[in-house]
Structure formats: structure tokens, C-alpha cells
mmCIF file of C-alpha atoms in Angstrom:
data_model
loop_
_atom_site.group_PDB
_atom_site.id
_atom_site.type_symbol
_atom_site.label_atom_id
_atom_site.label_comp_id
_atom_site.label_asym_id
_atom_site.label_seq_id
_atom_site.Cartn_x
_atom_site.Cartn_y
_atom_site.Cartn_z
ATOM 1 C CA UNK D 25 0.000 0.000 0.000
ATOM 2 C CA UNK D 26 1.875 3.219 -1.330
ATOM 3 C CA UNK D 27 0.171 6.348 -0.140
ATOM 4 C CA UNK D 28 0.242 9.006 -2.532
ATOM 5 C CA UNK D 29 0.550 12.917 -0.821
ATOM 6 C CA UNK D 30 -1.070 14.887 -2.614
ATOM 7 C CA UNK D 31 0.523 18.258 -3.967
ATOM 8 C CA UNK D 32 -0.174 21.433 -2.178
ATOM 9 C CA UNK D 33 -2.058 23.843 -4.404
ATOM 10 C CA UNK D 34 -0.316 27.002 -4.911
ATOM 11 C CA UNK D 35 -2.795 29.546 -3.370
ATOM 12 C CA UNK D 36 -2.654 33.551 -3.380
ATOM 13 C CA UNK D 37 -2.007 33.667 0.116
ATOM 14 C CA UNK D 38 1.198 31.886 -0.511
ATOM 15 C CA UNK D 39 1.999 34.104 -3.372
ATOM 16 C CA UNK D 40 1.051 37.474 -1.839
ATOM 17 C CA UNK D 41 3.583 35.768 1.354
ATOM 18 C CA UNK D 42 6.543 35.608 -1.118
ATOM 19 C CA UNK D 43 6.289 38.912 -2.647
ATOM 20 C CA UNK D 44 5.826 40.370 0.669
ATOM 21 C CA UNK D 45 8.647 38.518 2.214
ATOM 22 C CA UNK D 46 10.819 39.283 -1.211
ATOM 23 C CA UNK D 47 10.237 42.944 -0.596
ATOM 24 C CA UNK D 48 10.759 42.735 3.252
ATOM 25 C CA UNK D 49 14.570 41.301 2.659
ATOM 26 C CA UNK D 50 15.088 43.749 0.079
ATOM 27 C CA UNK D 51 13.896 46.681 2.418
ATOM 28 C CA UNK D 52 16.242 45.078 5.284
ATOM 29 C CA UNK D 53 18.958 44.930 3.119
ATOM 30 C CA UNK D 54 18.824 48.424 1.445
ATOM 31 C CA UNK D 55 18.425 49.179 5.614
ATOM 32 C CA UNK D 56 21.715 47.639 6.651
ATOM 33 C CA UNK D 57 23.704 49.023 3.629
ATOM 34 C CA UNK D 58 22.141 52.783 4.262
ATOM 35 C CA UNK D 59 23.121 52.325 7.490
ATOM 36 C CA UNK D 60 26.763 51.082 6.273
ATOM 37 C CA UNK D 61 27.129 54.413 4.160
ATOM 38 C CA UNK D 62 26.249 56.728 6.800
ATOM 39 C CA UNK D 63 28.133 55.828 9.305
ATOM 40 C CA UNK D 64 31.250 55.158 7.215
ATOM 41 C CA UNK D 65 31.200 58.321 4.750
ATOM 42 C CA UNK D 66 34.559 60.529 4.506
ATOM 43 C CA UNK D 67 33.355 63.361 3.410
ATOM 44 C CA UNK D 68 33.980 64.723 0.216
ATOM 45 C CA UNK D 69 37.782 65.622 -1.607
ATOM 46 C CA UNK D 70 35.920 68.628 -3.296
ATOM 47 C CA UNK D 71 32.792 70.739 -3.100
ATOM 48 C CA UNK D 72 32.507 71.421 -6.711
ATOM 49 C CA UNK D 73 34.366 69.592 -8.921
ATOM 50 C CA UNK D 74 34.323 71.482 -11.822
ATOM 51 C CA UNK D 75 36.215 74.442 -9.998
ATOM 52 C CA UNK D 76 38.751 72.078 -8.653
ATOM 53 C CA UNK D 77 39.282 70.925 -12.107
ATOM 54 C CA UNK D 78 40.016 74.498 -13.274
ATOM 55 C CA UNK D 79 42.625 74.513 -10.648
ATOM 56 C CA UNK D 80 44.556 71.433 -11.235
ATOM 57 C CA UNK D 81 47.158 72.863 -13.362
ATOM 58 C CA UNK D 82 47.648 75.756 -10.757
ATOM 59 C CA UNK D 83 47.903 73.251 -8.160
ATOM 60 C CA UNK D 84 50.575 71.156 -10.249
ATOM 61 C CA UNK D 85 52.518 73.725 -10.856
ATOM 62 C CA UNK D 86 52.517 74.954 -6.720
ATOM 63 C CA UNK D 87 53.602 71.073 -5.883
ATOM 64 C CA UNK D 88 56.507 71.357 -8.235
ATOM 65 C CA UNK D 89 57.427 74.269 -6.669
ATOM 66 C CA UNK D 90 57.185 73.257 -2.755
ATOM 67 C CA UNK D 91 59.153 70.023 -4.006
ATOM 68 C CA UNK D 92 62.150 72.632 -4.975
ATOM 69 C CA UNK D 93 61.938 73.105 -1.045
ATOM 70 C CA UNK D 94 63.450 69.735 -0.331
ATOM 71 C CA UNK D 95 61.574 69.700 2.759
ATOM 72 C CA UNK D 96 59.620 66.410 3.862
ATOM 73 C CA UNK D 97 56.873 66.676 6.630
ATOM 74 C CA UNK D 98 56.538 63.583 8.829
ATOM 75 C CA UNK D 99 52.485 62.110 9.321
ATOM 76 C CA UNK D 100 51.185 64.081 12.061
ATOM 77 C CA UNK D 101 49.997 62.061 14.644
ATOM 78 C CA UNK D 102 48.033 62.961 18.366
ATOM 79 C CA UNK D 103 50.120 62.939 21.411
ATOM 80 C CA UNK D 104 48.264 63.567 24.194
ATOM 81 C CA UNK D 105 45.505 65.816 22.635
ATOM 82 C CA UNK D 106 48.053 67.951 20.488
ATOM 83 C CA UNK D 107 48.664 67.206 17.161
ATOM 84 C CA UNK D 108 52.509 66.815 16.524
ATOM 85 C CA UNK D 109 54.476 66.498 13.288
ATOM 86 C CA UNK D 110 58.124 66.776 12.308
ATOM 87 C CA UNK D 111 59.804 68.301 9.385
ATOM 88 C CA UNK D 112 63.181 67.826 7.999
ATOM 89 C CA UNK D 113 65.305 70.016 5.059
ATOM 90 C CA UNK D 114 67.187 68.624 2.733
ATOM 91 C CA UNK D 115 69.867 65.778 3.989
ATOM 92 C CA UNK D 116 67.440 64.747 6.691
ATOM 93 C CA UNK D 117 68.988 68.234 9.030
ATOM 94 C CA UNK D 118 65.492 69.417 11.058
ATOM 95 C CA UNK D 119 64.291 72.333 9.956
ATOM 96 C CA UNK D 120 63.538 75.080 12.827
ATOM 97 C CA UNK D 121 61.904 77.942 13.498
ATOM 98 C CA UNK D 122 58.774 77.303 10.475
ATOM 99 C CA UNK D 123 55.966 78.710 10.882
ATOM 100 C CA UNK D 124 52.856 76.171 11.154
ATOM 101 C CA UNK D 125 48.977 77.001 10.871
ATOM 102 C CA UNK D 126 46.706 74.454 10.249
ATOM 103 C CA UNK D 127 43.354 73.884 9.844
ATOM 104 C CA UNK D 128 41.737 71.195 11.221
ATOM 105 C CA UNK D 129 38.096 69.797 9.611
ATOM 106 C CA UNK D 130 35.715 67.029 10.520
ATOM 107 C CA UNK D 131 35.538 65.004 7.242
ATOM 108 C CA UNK D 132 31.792 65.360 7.749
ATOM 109 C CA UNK D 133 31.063 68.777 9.148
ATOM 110 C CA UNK D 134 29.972 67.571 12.305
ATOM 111 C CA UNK D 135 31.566 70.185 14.036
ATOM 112 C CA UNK D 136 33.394 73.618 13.002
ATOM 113 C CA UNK D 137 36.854 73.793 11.650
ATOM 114 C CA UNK D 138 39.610 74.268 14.197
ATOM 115 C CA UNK D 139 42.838 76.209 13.542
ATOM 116 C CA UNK D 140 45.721 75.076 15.134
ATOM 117 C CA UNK D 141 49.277 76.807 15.552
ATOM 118 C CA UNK D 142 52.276 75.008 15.967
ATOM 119 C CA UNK D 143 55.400 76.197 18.515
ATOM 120 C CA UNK D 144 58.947 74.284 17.237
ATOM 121 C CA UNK D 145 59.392 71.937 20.639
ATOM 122 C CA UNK D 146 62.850 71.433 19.566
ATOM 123 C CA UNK D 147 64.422 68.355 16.859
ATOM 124 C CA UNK D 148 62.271 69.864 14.114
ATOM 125 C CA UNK D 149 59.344 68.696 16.352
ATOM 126 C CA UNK D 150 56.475 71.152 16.324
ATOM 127 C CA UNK D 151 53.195 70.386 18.611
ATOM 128 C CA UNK D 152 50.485 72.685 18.139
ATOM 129 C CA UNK D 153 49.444 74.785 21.258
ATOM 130 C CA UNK D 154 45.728 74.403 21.233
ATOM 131 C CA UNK D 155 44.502 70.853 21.947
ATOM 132 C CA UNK D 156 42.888 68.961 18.647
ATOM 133 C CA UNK D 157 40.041 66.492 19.757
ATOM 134 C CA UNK D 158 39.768 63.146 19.628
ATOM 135 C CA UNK D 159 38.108 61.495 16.287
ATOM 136 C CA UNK D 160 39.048 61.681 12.357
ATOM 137 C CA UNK D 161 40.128 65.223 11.077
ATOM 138 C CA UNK D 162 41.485 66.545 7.592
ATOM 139 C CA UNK D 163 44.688 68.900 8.205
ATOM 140 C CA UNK D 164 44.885 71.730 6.041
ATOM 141 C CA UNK D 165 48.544 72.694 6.893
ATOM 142 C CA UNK D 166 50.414 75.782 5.702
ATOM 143 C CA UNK D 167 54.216 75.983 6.277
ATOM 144 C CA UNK D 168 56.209 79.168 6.307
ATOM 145 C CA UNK D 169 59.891 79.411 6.589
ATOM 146 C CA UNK D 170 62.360 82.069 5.525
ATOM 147 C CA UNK D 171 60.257 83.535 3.060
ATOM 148 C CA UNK D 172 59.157 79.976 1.528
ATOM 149 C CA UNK D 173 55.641 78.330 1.827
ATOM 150 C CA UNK D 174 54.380 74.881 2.160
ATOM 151 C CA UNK D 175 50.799 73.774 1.754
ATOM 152 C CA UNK D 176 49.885 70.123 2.194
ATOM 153 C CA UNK D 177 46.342 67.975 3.520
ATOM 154 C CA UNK D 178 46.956 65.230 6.067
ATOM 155 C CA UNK D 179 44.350 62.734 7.943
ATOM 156 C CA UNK D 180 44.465 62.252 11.889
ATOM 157 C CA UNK D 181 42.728 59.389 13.554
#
């Protein structure tokens, strides 16, 4: 005696409960990833892209020019609130007595732009004197030093 089961009849119930749980994963998911973008989102490089294309020879033509310097500018990193960085001439020899001023952003505007100045703590060593607070910033850093000038972006975490 075989006993035959007999095949479940495909109702609208069960097809209005797919497309409702096809949509209900696809809302979830969009969800999660939204969630994702916010929350990981730099910022952006440029406001307005055309203008910054406009520049881009300009701006070539200043990084040849502060390359002529010779002067290298270490990552600048937090050390106990104050943002610290360390530049060298030529040859590696520190260079003293620049001028630093630098701008600090949140990559997402969550707060207003901080300037920070820097006082030479000896070694080429420079520590700015205002405290920079904790999180992700962009550095808009401008270097002056016997009548030459330096402008460079840098990240701290």
C-alpha cells in the first residue's frame, strides 16, 4: 500500500507571502547598507568639482614648486591631545623655526573647523598649542619658513 501525498495547491495567500517577504529582505537589506554608508562616509575631496578641475594645473605647478623646497613633513599624529608632526630640510637636518597654521576639519562637518598653531618643541618637532580632539580630522597645513611656503592635507585618527 503506497500512499500518494497529494501536492499542495499554490494559493494567493502563498503568493502574496513571497512577494511580501521578497520585498521585506530587500527593504532590510537596502536598511543595513544605508546604514553602512552613513556611518562610514569621509566626506567629500571637493565641493565642486568642476572648480577644482580648473585649478589642477595651478595646483601642479605649486607642488613642483614646494618640491624645490626639499623639505619632507613627517604624518602628524596625536600625542596627548596635540597634534605633533616633524619636518626635515634637505639631507634629513630638522628644519627650525617654520611657521605652522593648520586647519583642522571634521571630514563630515559635524563640528566647526579648528585652527591650530604650531610652537617648534625642539628636533624639528612642532606640537600645536591648542589641543585637537579626539576622532578623524582633515589637516589643512600651511608651512612658512624664511620667506618659503608649504601647503599640504593630512588625515588624523
Amino acid at each position: 500500500m503506497t500512499s500518494k501525498s497529494k501536492p499542495r495547491k499554490l494559493t494567493g495567500y502563498h503568493v502574496a507571502a513571497m512577494i511580501v517577504a521578497f520585498f521585506a529582505v530587500v527593504v532590510c537589506v537596502n536598511m543595513v547598507m544605508a546604514r553602512f554608508a552613513i556611518s562610514t562616509f569621509g566626506g567629500t575631496v571637493v565641493d565642486n568639482s568642476y572648480v577644482a578641475s580648473q585649478k589642477y594645473n595651478q595646483w601642479l605647478e605649486q607642488a613642483r614648486n614646494q618640491a624645490t623646497h626639499g623639505w619632507t613633513v613627517s604624518p602628524t599624529e596625536r600625542v596627548g591631545g596635540k597634534a605633533v608632526m616633524a619636518l626635515a630640510q634637505d639631507g634629513g637636518t630638522a628644519l627650525l623655526g617654520a611657521e605652522i597654521i593648520t586647519v583642522a576639519e571634521h571630514p563630515v562637518g559635524r563640528s566647526q573647523p579648528i585652527t591650530l598653531r604650531f610652537r617648534d618643541i625642539g628636533d624639528g618637532t612642532y606640537a600645536s598649542i591648542n589641543t585637537l580632539p579626539a576622532g578623524r580630522w582633515k589637516l589643512r597645513i600651511n608651512i612658512t619658513h624664511e620667506g618659503k611656503k608649504m601647503t599640504l592635507a593630512q588625515e588624523v585618527h
